[in-house]
Short mmCIF file of C-alpha atoms in Angstrom, two decimals:
data_model
loop_
_atom_site.label_atom_id
_atom_site.label_comp_id
_atom_site.label_asym_id
_atom_site.label_seq_id
_atom_site.Cartn_x
_atom_site.Cartn_y
_atom_site.Cartn_z
CA ALA G 1 -37.94 -30.88 17.75
CA GLU G 2 -34.22 -30.83 18.44
CA LEU G 3 -34.22 -27.03 18.92
CA MET G 4 -37.09 -27.25 21.39
CA THR G 5 -35.23 -29.88 23.42
CA LYS G 6 -32.15 -27.64 23.62
CA GLU G 7 -34.25 -24.69 24.78
CA GLN G 8 -35.96 -26.79 27.44
CA ASN G 9 -32.58 -27.92 28.77
CA THR G 10 -31.20 -24.41 29.22
CA PRO G 11 -31.22 -23.10 32.79
CA GLN G 12 -33.13 -19.93 31.85
CA THR G 13 -36.06 -20.84 34.09
CA GLU G 14 -33.73 -21.29 37.07
CA ILE G 15 -32.12 -17.91 36.45
CA ALA G 16 -35.51 -16.20 36.12
CA GLU G 17 -36.67 -17.76 39.40
CA ALA G 18 -33.58 -16.45 41.21
CA GLU G 19 -34.26 -12.88 40.10
CA THR G 20 -36.11 -10.61 42.47
CA PRO G 21 -39.20 -8.89 41.07
CA LYS G 22 -38.60 -5.59 39.30
CA THR G 23 -38.51 -2.74 41.79
CA THR G 24 -38.54 1.01 41.31
CA GLU G 25 -36.19 2.71 43.77
CA THR G 26 -32.92 4.65 43.99
CA ILE G 27 -29.41 3.24 43.71
CA THR G 28 -28.75 4.08 47.36
CA SER G 29 -31.89 2.28 48.56
CA VAL G 30 -30.79 -0.91 46.76
CA ILE G 31 -27.31 -0.61 48.31
CA GLU G 32 -28.78 -0.02 51.78
CA ARG G 33 -30.43 -3.45 51.68
CA GLY G 34 -26.95 -4.82 52.48
CA GLU G 35 -27.47 -7.85 50.23
CA ASN G 36 -25.14 -9.43 47.66
CA LEU G 37 -26.93 -8.42 44.46
CA GLU G 38 -26.14 -8.03 40.78
CA CYS G 39 -28.72 -5.72 39.24
CA ASP G 40 -29.60 -4.43 35.81
CA TRP G 41 -31.15 -0.98 36.00
CA ARG G 42 -32.85 1.33 33.57
CA LEU G 43 -34.39 4.75 33.74
CA PRO G 44 -38.20 4.56 34.00
CA VAL G 45 -38.67 6.53 30.76
CA GLU G 46 -37.24 5.15 27.53
CA ASN G 47 -34.86 7.74 26.09
CA THR G 48 -33.13 6.68 22.88
CA GLN G 49 -31.18 9.96 22.87
CA ASN G 50 -29.54 9.06 26.20
CA PRO G 51 -26.83 6.39 25.77
CA PHE G 52 -26.71 6.03 29.56
CA SER G 53 -30.29 5.03 30.31
CA THR G 54 -29.30 1.49 31.39
CA GLY G 55 -26.50 0.05 33.50
CA LYS G 56 -25.31 -2.45 36.09
CA LEU G 57 -25.19 -2.27 39.88
CA TYR G 58 -23.38 -4.67 42.21
CA THR G 59 -23.96 -4.52 45.97
CA THR G 60 -22.63 -6.09 49.14
CA LYS G 61 -22.58 -5.06 52.83
CA ASN G 62 -23.89 -1.50 52.24
CA MET G 63 -21.42 -0.91 49.40
CA GLY G 64 -22.24 -0.56 45.72
CA ARG G 65 -20.59 -0.39 42.32
CA SER G 66 -22.36 0.97 39.27
CA HIS G 67 -21.21 0.78 35.66
CA ILE G 68 -22.48 2.51 32.53
CA SER G 69 -20.98 2.58 29.04
CA GLY G 70 -21.97 4.12 25.75
CA ASP G 71 -20.93 6.48 22.97
CA VAL G 72 -20.96 10.26 23.23
CA SER G 73 -20.58 11.99 19.85
CA GLY G 74 -18.82 8.89 18.51
CA ILE G 75 -16.37 8.69 21.44
CA SER G 76 -16.52 5.64 23.69
CA MET G 77 -17.34 6.54 27.29
CA GLU G 78 -17.40 4.43 30.43
CA SER G 79 -18.63 5.65 33.78
CA ASN G 80 -18.21 3.93 37.15
CA ALA G 81 -19.09 4.75 40.73
CA ILE G 82 -18.26 3.09 44.03
CA TYR G 83 -20.53 3.79 46.99
CA ARG G 84 -18.80 3.12 50.31
CA ASP G 85 -18.19 4.68 53.71
CA GLY G 86 -20.76 7.45 53.13
CA THR G 87 -19.06 8.67 49.93
CA VAL G 88 -19.62 8.15 46.22
CA TYR G 89 -16.41 7.89 44.19
CA SER G 90 -17.35 8.41 40.56
CA TRP G 91 -15.10 8.40 37.54
CA THR G 92 -15.52 8.64 33.80
CA ASN G 93 -13.22 7.31 31.13
CA LEU G 94 -13.84 9.38 28.02
CA GLY G 95 -11.61 8.42 25.12
CA GLY G 96 -8.84 7.28 27.50
CA THR G 97 -8.99 10.35 29.80
CA LYS G 98 -10.12 9.55 33.36
CA MET G 99 -11.94 12.21 35.37
CA GLY G 100 -13.09 11.55 38.94
CA PHE G 101 -15.10 13.23 41.65
CA MET G 102 -16.39 12.30 45.08
CA MET G 103 -19.48 13.44 46.92
CA ASN G 104 -21.93 12.69 49.68
CA PRO G 105 -24.74 10.66 48.08
CA GLU G 106 -27.38 12.51 50.11
CA THR G 107 -26.42 15.99 48.92
CA PRO G 108 -24.72 15.98 45.52
CA SER G 109 -24.05 19.54 44.40
CA LEU G 110 -25.44 19.94 40.91
CA THR G 111 -24.50 23.60 40.69
CA ASN G 112 -20.73 23.10 40.57
CA ALA G 113 -19.71 24.91 37.37
CA SER G 114 -16.66 22.69 36.81
CA LEU G 115 -18.76 19.54 36.35
CA THR G 116 -19.20 18.08 32.89
CA ALA G 117 -22.71 17.32 31.62
CA GLN G 118 -22.04 13.60 32.18
CA GLN G 119 -20.94 14.20 35.80
CA LYS G 120 -24.07 16.26 36.50
CA GLN G 121 -26.21 13.52 34.97
CA GLN G 122 -24.49 10.90 37.13
CA ALA G 123 -25.04 12.99 40.26
CA GLU G 124 -28.72 13.34 39.37
CA GLN G 125 -29.05 9.58 38.85
CA ILE G 126 -27.96 8.88 42.43
CA ARG G 127 -31.27 10.31 43.65
CA SER G 128 -33.40 9.20 40.69
CA GLN G 129 -35.98 6.44 40.80
CA MET G 130 -34.89 3.64 38.46
CA ILE G 131 -36.22 0.20 37.63
CA PHE G 132 -34.04 -2.63 38.98
CA THR G 133 -34.00 -6.34 38.23
CA CYS G 134 -31.64 -8.03 40.68
CA ARG G 135 -30.33 -11.51 41.40
CA PRO G 136 -27.96 -12.87 44.06
CA TRP G 137 -24.25 -12.92 43.25
CA LYS G 138 -21.05 -14.03 44.94
CA ALA G 139 -19.56 -10.69 45.96
CA ASP G 140 -16.13 -9.77 44.58
CA ALA G 141 -14.39 -7.40 47.01
CA SER G 142 -12.19 -5.98 44.22
CA GLN G 143 -15.29 -4.35 42.68
CA PHE G 144 -15.51 -2.04 45.71
CA THR G 145 -11.87 -0.87 45.81
CA VAL G 146 -11.46 2.81 44.90
CA PRO G 147 -8.97 3.04 42.00
CA THR G 148 -5.62 4.65 42.73
CA ASP G 149 -5.02 5.82 39.15
CA VAL G 150 -7.85 8.40 39.29
CA THR G 151 -7.71 11.78 41.05
CA PHE G 152 -11.04 12.46 42.79
CA ARG G 153 -12.16 16.09 43.22
CA SER G 154 -14.74 16.94 45.87
CA MET G 155 -18.12 18.20 44.69
#
């Protein structure tokens, strides 16, 4: 009985009520809402071979920040993107090495031979339909500041 009382006192119901219903749309369409949202996203098809099939998205005032992390061949990898001012600034930290690129979110070039497989996958995800579960958040402006320690190449 004590365990049930603890569970009933947790604010899980309040959190669930604050979440918006699951939606299937693109990252850019969620950002274009202009709302202060913290979203969990996943690809619509379960893919256990893809360590980057789920992630986070934070939005405010037509800006967005996405974050993905996972392991690639046993090496820890983290991938981030900031969407602002009509440009996507994307960078990957693979085993301590940071690689960045920037592109127009409407027309990412997937044919650029110098892109890594992860960069191509990230460019494809910008236009992909994904499943989002979002809730309001108090926006943190620092999440939308383009890092100065990464060199961004144009795609």
